[in-house]
Coordinates of C-alpha atoms and ligand atoms in Angstrom, one line a residue:
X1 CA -0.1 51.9 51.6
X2 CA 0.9 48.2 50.5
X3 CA 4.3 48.1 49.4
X4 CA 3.3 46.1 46.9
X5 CA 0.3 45.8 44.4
X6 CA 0.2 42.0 45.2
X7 CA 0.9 39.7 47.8
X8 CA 1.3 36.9 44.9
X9 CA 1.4 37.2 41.3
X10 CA 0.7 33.9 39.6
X11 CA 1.5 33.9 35.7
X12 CA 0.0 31.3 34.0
X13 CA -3.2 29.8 35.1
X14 CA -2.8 26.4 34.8
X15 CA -3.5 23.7 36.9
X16 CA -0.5 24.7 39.0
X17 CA -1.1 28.6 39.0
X18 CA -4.8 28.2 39.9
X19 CA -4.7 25.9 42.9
X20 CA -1.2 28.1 43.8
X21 CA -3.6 31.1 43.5
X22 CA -6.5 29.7 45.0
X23 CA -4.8 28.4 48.0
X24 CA -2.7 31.6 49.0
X25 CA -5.9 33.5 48.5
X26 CA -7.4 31.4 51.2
X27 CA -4.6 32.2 53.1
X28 CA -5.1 35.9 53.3
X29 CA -2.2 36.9 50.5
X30 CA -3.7 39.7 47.8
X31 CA -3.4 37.2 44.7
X32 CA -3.9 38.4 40.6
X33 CA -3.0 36.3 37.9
X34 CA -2.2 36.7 34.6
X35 CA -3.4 34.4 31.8
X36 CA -2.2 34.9 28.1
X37 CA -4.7 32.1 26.3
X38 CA -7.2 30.4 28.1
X39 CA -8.1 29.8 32.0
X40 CA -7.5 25.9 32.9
X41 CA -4.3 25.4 31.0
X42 CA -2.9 22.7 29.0
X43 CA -4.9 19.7 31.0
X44 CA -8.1 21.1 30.6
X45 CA -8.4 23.1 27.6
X46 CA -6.3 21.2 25.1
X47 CA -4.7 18.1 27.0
X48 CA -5.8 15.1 29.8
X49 CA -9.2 16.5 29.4
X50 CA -10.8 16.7 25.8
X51 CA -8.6 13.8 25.4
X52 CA -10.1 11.5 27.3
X53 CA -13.5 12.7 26.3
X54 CA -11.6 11.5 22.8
X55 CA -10.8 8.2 23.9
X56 CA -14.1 7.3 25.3
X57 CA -15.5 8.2 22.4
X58 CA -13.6 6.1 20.1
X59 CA -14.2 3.5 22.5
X60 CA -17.6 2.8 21.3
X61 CA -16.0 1.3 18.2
X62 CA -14.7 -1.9 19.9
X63 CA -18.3 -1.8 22.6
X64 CA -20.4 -1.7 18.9
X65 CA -17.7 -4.8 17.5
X66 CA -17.7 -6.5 20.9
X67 CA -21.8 -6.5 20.9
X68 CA -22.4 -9.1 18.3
X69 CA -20.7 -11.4 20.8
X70 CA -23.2 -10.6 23.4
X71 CA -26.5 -11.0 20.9
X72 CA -26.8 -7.7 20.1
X73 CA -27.4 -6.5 16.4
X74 CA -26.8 -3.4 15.8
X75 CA -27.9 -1.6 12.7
X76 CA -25.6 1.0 10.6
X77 CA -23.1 2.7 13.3
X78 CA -22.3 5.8 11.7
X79 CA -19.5 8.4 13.5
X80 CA -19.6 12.1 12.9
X81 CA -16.5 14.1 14.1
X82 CA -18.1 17.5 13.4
X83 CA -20.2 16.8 16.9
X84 CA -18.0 15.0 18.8
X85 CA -15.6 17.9 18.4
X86 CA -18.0 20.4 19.4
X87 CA -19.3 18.4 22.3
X88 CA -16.1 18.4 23.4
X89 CA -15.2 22.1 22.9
X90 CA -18.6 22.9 25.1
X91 CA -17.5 20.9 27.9
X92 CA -13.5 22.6 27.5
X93 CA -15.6 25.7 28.1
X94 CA -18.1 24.9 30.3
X95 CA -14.6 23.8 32.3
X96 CA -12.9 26.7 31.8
X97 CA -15.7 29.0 33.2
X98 CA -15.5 26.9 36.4
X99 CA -11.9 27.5 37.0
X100 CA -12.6 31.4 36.3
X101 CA -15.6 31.1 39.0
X102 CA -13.0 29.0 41.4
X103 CA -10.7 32.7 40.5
X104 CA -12.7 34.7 41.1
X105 CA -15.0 33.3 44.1
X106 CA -11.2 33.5 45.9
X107 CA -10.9 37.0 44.8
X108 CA -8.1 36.6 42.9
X109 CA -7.6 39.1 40.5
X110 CA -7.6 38.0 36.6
X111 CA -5.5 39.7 33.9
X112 CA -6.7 38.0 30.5
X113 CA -3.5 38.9 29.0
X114 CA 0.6 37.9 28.5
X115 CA 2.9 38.7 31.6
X116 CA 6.4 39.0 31.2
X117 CA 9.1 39.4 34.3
X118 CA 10.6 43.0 34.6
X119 CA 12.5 42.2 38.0
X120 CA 12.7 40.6 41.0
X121 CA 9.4 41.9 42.2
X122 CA 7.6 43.5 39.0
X123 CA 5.6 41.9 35.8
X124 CA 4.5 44.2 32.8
X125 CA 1.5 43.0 31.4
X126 CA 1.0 42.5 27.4
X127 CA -1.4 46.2 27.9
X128 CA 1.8 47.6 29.0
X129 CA 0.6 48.7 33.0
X130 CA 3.6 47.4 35.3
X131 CA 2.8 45.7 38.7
X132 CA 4.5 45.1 41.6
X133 CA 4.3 41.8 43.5
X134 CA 6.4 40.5 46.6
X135 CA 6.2 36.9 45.0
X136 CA 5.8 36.1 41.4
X137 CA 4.9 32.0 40.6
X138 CA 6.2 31.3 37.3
X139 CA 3.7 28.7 35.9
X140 CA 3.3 28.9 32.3
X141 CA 3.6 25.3 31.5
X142 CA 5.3 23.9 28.5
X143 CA 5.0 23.8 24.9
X144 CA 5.0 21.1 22.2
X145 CA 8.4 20.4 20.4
X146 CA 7.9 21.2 16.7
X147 CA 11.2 19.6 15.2
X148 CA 13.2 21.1 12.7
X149 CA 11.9 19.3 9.5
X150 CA 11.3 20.9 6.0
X151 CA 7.4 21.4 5.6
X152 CA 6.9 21.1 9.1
X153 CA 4.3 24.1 9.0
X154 CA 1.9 21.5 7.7
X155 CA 2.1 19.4 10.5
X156 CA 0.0 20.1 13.7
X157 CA 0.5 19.3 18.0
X158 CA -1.7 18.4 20.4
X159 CA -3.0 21.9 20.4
X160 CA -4.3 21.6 16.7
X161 CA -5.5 18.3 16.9
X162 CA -8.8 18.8 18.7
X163 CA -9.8 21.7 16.2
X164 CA -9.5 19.4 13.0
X165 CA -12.3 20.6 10.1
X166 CA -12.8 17.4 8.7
X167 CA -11.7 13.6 10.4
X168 CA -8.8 13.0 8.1
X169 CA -8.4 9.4 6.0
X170 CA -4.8 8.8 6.9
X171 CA -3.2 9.9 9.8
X172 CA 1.4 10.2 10.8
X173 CA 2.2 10.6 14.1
X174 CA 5.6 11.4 14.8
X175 CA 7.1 9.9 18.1
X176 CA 6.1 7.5 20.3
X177 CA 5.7 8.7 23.7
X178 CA 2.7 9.2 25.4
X179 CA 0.4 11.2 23.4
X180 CA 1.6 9.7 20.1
X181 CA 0.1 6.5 21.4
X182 CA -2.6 8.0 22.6
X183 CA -3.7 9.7 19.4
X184 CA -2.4 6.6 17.7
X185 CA -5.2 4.9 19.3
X186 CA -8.5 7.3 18.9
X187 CA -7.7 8.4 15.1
X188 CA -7.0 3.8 14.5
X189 CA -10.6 3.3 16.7
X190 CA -11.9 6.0 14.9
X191 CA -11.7 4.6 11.2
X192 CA -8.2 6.5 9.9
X193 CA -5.5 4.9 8.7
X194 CA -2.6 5.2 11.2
X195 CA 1.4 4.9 10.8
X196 CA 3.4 6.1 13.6
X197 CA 6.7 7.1 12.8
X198 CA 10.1 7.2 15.6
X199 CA 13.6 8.4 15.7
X200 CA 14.4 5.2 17.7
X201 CA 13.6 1.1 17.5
X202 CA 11.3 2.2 21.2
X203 CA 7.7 3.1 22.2
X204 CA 7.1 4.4 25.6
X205 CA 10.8 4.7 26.2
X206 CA 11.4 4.3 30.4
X207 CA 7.7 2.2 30.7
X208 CA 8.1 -1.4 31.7
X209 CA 9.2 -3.5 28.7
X210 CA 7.2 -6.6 28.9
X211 CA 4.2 -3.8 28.6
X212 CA 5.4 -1.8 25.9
X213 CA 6.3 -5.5 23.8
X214 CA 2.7 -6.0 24.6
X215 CA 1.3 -2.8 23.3
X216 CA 3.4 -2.7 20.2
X217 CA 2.5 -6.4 19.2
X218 CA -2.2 -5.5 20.2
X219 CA -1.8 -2.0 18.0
X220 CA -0.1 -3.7 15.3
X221 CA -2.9 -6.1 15.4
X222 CA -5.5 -3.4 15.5
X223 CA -4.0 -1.8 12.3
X224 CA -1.6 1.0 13.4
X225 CA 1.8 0.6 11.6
X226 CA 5.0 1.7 12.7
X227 CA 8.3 2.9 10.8
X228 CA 11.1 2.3 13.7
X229 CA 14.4 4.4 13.1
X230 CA 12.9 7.1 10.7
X231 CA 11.9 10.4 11.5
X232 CA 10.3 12.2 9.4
X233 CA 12.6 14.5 7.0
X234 CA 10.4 16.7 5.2
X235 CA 6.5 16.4 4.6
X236 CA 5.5 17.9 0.8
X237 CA 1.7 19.5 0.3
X238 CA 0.6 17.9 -3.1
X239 CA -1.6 19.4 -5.8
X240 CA -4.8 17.6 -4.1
X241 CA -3.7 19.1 -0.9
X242 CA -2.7 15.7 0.7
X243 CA 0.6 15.4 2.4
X244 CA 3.7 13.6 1.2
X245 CA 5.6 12.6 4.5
X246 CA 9.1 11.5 3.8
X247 CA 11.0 9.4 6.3
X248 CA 14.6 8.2 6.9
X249 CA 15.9 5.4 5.4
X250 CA 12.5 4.7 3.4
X251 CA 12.6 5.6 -0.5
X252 CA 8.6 5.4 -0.4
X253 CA 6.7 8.2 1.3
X254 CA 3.5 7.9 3.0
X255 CA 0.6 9.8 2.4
X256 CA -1.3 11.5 5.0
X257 CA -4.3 14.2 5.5
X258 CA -2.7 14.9 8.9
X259 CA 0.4 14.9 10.0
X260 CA 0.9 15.4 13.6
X261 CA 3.9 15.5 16.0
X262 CA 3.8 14.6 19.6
X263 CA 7.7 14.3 20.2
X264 CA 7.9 15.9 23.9
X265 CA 7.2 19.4 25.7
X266 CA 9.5 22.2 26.5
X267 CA 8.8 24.4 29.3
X268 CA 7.6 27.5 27.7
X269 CA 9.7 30.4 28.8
X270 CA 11.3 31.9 25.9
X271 CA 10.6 35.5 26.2
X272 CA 9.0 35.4 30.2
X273 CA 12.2 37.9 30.7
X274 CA 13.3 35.8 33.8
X275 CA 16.4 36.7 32.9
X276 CA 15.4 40.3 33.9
X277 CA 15.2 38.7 37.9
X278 CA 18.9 37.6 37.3
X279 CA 17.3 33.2 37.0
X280 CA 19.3 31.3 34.4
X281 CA 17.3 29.0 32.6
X282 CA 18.2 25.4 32.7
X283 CA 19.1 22.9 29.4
X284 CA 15.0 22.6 28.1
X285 CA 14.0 26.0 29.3
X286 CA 12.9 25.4 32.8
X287 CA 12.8 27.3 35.5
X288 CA 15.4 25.5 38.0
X289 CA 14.0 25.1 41.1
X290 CA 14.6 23.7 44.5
X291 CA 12.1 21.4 47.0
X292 CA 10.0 24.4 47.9
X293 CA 9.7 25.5 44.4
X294 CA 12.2 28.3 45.1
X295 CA 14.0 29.8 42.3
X296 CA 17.4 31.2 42.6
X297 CA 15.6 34.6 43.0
X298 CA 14.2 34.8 46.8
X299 CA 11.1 36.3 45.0
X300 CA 10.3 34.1 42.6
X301 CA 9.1 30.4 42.3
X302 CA 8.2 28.2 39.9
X303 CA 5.7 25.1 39.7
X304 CA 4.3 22.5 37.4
X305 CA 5.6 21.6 33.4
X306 CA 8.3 25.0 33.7
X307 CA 10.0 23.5 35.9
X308 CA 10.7 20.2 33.9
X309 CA 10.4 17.4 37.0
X310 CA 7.5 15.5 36.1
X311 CA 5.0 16.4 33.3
X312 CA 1.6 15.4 34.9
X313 CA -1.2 17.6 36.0
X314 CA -1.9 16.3 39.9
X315 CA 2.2 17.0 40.7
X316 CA 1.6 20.8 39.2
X317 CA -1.3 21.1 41.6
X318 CA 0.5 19.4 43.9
X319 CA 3.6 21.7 43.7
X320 CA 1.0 24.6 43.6
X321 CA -0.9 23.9 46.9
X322 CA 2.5 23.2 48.7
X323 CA 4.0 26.3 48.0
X324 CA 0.6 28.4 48.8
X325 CA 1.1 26.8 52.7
X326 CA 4.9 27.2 52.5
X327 CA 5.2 31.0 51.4
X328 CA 1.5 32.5 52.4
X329 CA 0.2 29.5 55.4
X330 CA 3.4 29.1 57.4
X331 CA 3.3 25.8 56.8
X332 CA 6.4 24.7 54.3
X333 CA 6.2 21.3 53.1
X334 CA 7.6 19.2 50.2
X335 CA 5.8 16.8 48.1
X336 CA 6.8 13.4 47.8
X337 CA 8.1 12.5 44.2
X338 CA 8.0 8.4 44.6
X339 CA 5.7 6.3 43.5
X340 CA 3.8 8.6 41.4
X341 CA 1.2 6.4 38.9
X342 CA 1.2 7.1 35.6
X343 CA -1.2 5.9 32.9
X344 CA -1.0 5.8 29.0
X345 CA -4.3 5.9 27.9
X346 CA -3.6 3.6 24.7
X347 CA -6.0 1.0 23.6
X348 CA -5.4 -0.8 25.9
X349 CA -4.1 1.7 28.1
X350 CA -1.3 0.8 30.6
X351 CA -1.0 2.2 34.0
X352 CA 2.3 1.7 36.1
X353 CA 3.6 2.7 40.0
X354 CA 7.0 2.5 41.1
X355 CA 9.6 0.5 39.7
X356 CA 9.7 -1.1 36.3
X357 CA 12.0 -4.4 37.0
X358 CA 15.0 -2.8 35.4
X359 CA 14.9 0.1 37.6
X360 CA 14.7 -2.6 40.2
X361 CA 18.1 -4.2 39.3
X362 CA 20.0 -1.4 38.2
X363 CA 19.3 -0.1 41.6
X364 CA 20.3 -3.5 42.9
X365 CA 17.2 -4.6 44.3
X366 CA 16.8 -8.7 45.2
X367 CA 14.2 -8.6 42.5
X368 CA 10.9 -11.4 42.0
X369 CA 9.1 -11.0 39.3
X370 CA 5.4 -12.4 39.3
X371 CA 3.0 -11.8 36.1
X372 CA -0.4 -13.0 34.7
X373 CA -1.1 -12.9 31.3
X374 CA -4.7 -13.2 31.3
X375 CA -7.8 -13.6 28.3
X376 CA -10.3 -11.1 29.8
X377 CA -13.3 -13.0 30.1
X378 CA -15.1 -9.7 28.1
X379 CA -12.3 -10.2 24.9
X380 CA -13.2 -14.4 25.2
X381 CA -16.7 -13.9 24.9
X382 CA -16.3 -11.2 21.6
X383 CA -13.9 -13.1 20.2
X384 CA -10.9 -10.8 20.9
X385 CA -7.6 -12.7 21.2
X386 CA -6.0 -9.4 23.1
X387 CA -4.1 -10.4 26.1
X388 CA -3.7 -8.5 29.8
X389 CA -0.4 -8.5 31.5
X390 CA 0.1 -7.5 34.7
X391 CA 3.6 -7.8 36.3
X392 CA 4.6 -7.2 39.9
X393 CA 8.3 -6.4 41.2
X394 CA 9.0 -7.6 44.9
X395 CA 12.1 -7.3 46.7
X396 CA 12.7 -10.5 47.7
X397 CA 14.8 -9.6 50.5
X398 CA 11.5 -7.2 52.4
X399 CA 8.9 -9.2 50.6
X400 CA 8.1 -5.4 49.9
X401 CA 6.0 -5.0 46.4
X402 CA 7.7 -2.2 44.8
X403 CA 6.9 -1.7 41.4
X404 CA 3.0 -2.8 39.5
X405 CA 2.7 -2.3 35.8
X406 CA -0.5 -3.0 33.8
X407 CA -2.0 -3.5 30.3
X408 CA -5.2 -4.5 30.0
X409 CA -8.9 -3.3 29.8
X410 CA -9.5 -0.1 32.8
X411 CA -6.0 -0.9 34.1
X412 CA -5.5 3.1 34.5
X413 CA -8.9 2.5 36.9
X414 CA -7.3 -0.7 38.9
X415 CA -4.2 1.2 39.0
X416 CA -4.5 3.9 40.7
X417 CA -6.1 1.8 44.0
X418 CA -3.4 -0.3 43.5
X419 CA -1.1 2.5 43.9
X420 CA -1.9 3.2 47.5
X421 CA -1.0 -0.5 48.5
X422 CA 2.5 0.4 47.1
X423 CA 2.9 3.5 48.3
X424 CA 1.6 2.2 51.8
X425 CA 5.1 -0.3 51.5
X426 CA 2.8 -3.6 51.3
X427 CA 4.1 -6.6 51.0
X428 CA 3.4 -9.8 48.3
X429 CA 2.3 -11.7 51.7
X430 CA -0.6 -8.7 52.0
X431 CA -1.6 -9.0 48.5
X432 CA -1.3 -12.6 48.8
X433 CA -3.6 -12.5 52.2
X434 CA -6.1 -10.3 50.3
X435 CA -9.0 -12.2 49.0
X436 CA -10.1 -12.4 45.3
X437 CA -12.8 -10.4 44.3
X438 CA -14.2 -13.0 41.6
X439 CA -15.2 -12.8 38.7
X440 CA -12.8 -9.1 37.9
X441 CA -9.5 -8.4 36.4
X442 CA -8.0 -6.9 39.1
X443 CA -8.3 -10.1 41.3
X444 CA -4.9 -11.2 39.1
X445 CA -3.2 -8.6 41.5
X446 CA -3.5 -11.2 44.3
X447 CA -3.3 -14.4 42.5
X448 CA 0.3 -14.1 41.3
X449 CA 2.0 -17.4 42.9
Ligands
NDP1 P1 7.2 11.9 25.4 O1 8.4 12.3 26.1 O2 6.2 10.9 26.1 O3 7.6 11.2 24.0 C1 8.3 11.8 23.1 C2 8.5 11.0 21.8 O4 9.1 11.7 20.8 C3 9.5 9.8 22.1 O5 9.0 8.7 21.4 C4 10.8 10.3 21.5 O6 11.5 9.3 20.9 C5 10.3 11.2 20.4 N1 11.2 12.4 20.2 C6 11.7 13.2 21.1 N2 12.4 14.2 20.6 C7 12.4 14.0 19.2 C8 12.9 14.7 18.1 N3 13.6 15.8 18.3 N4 12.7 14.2 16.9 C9 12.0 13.1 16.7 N5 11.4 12.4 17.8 C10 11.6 12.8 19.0 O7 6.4 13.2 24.9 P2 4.9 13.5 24.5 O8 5.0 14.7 23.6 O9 4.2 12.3 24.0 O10 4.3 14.0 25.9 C11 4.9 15.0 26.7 C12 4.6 14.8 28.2 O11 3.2 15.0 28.4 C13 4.8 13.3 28.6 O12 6.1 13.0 28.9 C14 3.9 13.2 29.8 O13 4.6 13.7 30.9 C15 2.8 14.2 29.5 N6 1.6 13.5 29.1 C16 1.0 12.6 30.0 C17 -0.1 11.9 29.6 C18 -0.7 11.0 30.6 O14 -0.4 11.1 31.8 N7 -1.6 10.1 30.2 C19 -0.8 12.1 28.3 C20 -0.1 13.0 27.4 C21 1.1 13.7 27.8 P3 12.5 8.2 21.7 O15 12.2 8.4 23.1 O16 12.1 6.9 21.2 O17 13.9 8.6 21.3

């Protein structure tokens, strides 16, 4: 008799949890996970995923604009949200039954149900049945931040927005982080009016300012407003059902069909009884953990969003696959936290690896700057005045390139090949001895002088 029901218990399954459960599976371990919503987590079922499906789709907007400029007329171009959001929802699900086949095809058990921590080495499911596992993997993700604002059961989160009945008119988004700009962006393309709304004078707070200046000044120009400095203090339903969303410091309040907030995500572990396995929760909720994932209970570990290091799906699977081969395949390893890219997929989107140029001097790098601010020969020709910018940092005393930041049209796309160069330690004399490739965007990257 097994001492234990499971080698592994994963709760949560997540992009971290499933390529955690998938791997130790494949390494021989007796794996089961527990899953309280839906199989695939927050970047397939209600984040990166149907997201982008959004963003291409309100992309046609500017490709139908942009046509005239190529000959094209185009008759009555008429959008209809009702499909689009069901397309989408059929491809969430045709996704989420591949992650179950990937489950079960490992042989990994799958409990359709909550899991909550009992002890060091036992979970009790939402049914009630305990279980007993050497190794429990806490990851359950995180949650969106609802803040505490009167009326703020009328406003939805990222998990709301892709269920929406009708496309709303007018559209607040409160904060200005990643997927307030994001949403910014498909409800503007889409037809709504947009106004986003911050606590602080700052989008994209920590991205590369000559970037974020840039993206501020092309969404202003596409129609998004901002109110800077004024969060949002209390959002009234009115008798026609429309929202009255009142803001600091502004006597006038706007009026919205939706309001939505996007103002950061907390690990979600309130009520996962870690406590129970003697793990004291850190300042946001997460799970603290060390470089193997190792909580402060030799039983348990933790990967992905609950552990509060970086919010982005391919470090969860990342952290997933490298504690699979340290705990069940004998081979412990680390991941490597530098030079991760990152991309905001705005219109335009931004992308960005390494080190924005005041990361560079505070860490008292020799810094050289070299940018292009660029017409894309696609905008010149449809009449769009939007400009690219792409900036490198070099430390002048290595020549080394160590930081590559982006706005512009596909610069997630030209990004992320770019990102090997820097991760690889290249220098500006290797981008410099790298020949164009003419006529493309991406040739700016080695025509900086
Ligand atoms: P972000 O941390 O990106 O942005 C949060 C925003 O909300 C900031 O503008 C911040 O203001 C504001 N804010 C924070 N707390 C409060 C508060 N209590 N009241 C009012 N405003 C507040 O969070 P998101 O929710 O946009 O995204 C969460 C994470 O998800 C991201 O950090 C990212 O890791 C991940 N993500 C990644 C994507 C990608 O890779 N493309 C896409 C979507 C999400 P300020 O900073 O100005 O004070």
């Amino acid at each position: 008799m097994a001492e234990y029901d499971y080698d592994l218990f994963v709760i949560g399954a997540g992009s971290g949890g499933v390529r955690a459960a998938r791997i130790a599976a494949g390494h021989g371990a007796r794996v089961a996970v527990a899953e309280e919503f839906r199989v695939g987590g927050t970047c397939v079922i209600r984040g990166c995923v149907p997201k982008k499906l959004l963003v291409y789709a309100s992309h046609f907007a500017e490709e139908l604009h942009d046509a005239a400029g190529f000959g094209w007329t185009i008759g009555e171009a008429k959008f209809d949200w009702a499909k689009l959001r069901d397309f989408v929802a059929s491809d969430v699900d045709r996704l989420e039954r591949a992650y179950t086949n990937t489950l079960d095809s490992n042989k990994v058990e799958h409990f359709a149900e909550r899991a909550t921590v009992t002890g060091p080495n036992t979970v009790r499911l939402a049914s009630g049945r305990e279980i007993t596992a050497k190794i429990i993997l806490i990851a359950v993700g995180a949650w969106p931040v609802m803040p505490a604002f009167a009326g703020n059961e009328h406003a939805i989160t990222s998990n709301e927005v892709f269920h929406l009945s009708t496309f709303p008119k007018r559209v607040v988004i409160q904060g200005a982080g990643y997927i307030a700009l994001e949403f910014a962006g498909i409800f503007n393309a889409l037809g709504a009016e947009v106004t986003v709304v911050n606590r602080s004078d700052q989008i994209l707070r920590g991205y590369e300012e000559d970037l974020r200046t840039r993206l501020l000044k092309i969404t202003q120009e596409r129609g998004i407003a901002y109110r800077f400095n004024s969060p949002i203090e209390r959002v009234e339903k009115q008798g026609d059902g429309r929202l009255a969303v009142h803001t600091a410091g502004h006597p006038d309040p706007i009026i919205a069909d939706v309001v939505m907030v996007a103002t950061g995500r907390r690990p979600k572990t309130d009520g996962l009884g870690l406590e129970n396995a003697g793990i004291t929760l850190g300042k946001n909720g997460e799970v603290p953990v060390d470089a193997h994932n190792a909580s402060a209970c030799p039983s348990i570990y933790a990967v992905g969003d609950v552990t509060d290091r970086v919010q982005l799906t391919p470090v969860a699977i990342r952290e997933g696959h490298a504690f699979a081969d340290t705990v069940f395949g004998g081979t412990p390893r680390t991941i490597a936290y530098d030079h991760i890219p990152s991309a905001v997929f705005s219109q335009p989107p931004l992308a960005g690896v390494g080190m924005t140029e005041a990361e560079a001097r505070s860490a008292g790098v020799n810094v050289k700057v070299f940018t292009s601010d660029f017409r894309p020969m696609k905008n010149m020709f449809a009449s769009r005045p939007e400009r690219g910018f792409y900036k490198l940092i070099v430390d002048a005393d290595s020549d080394r390139v160590v930081g590559v930041h982006m706005i512009g049209p596909e610069a997630p796309e030209i990004l992320q090949a770019v990102a090997i160069a820097v991760k690889a330690g290249l220098t500006k004399a290797d981008f410099d001895a790298t020949v164009a490739l003419h006529p493309s965007m991406a040739e700016e990257l080695v025509l900086m002088r």
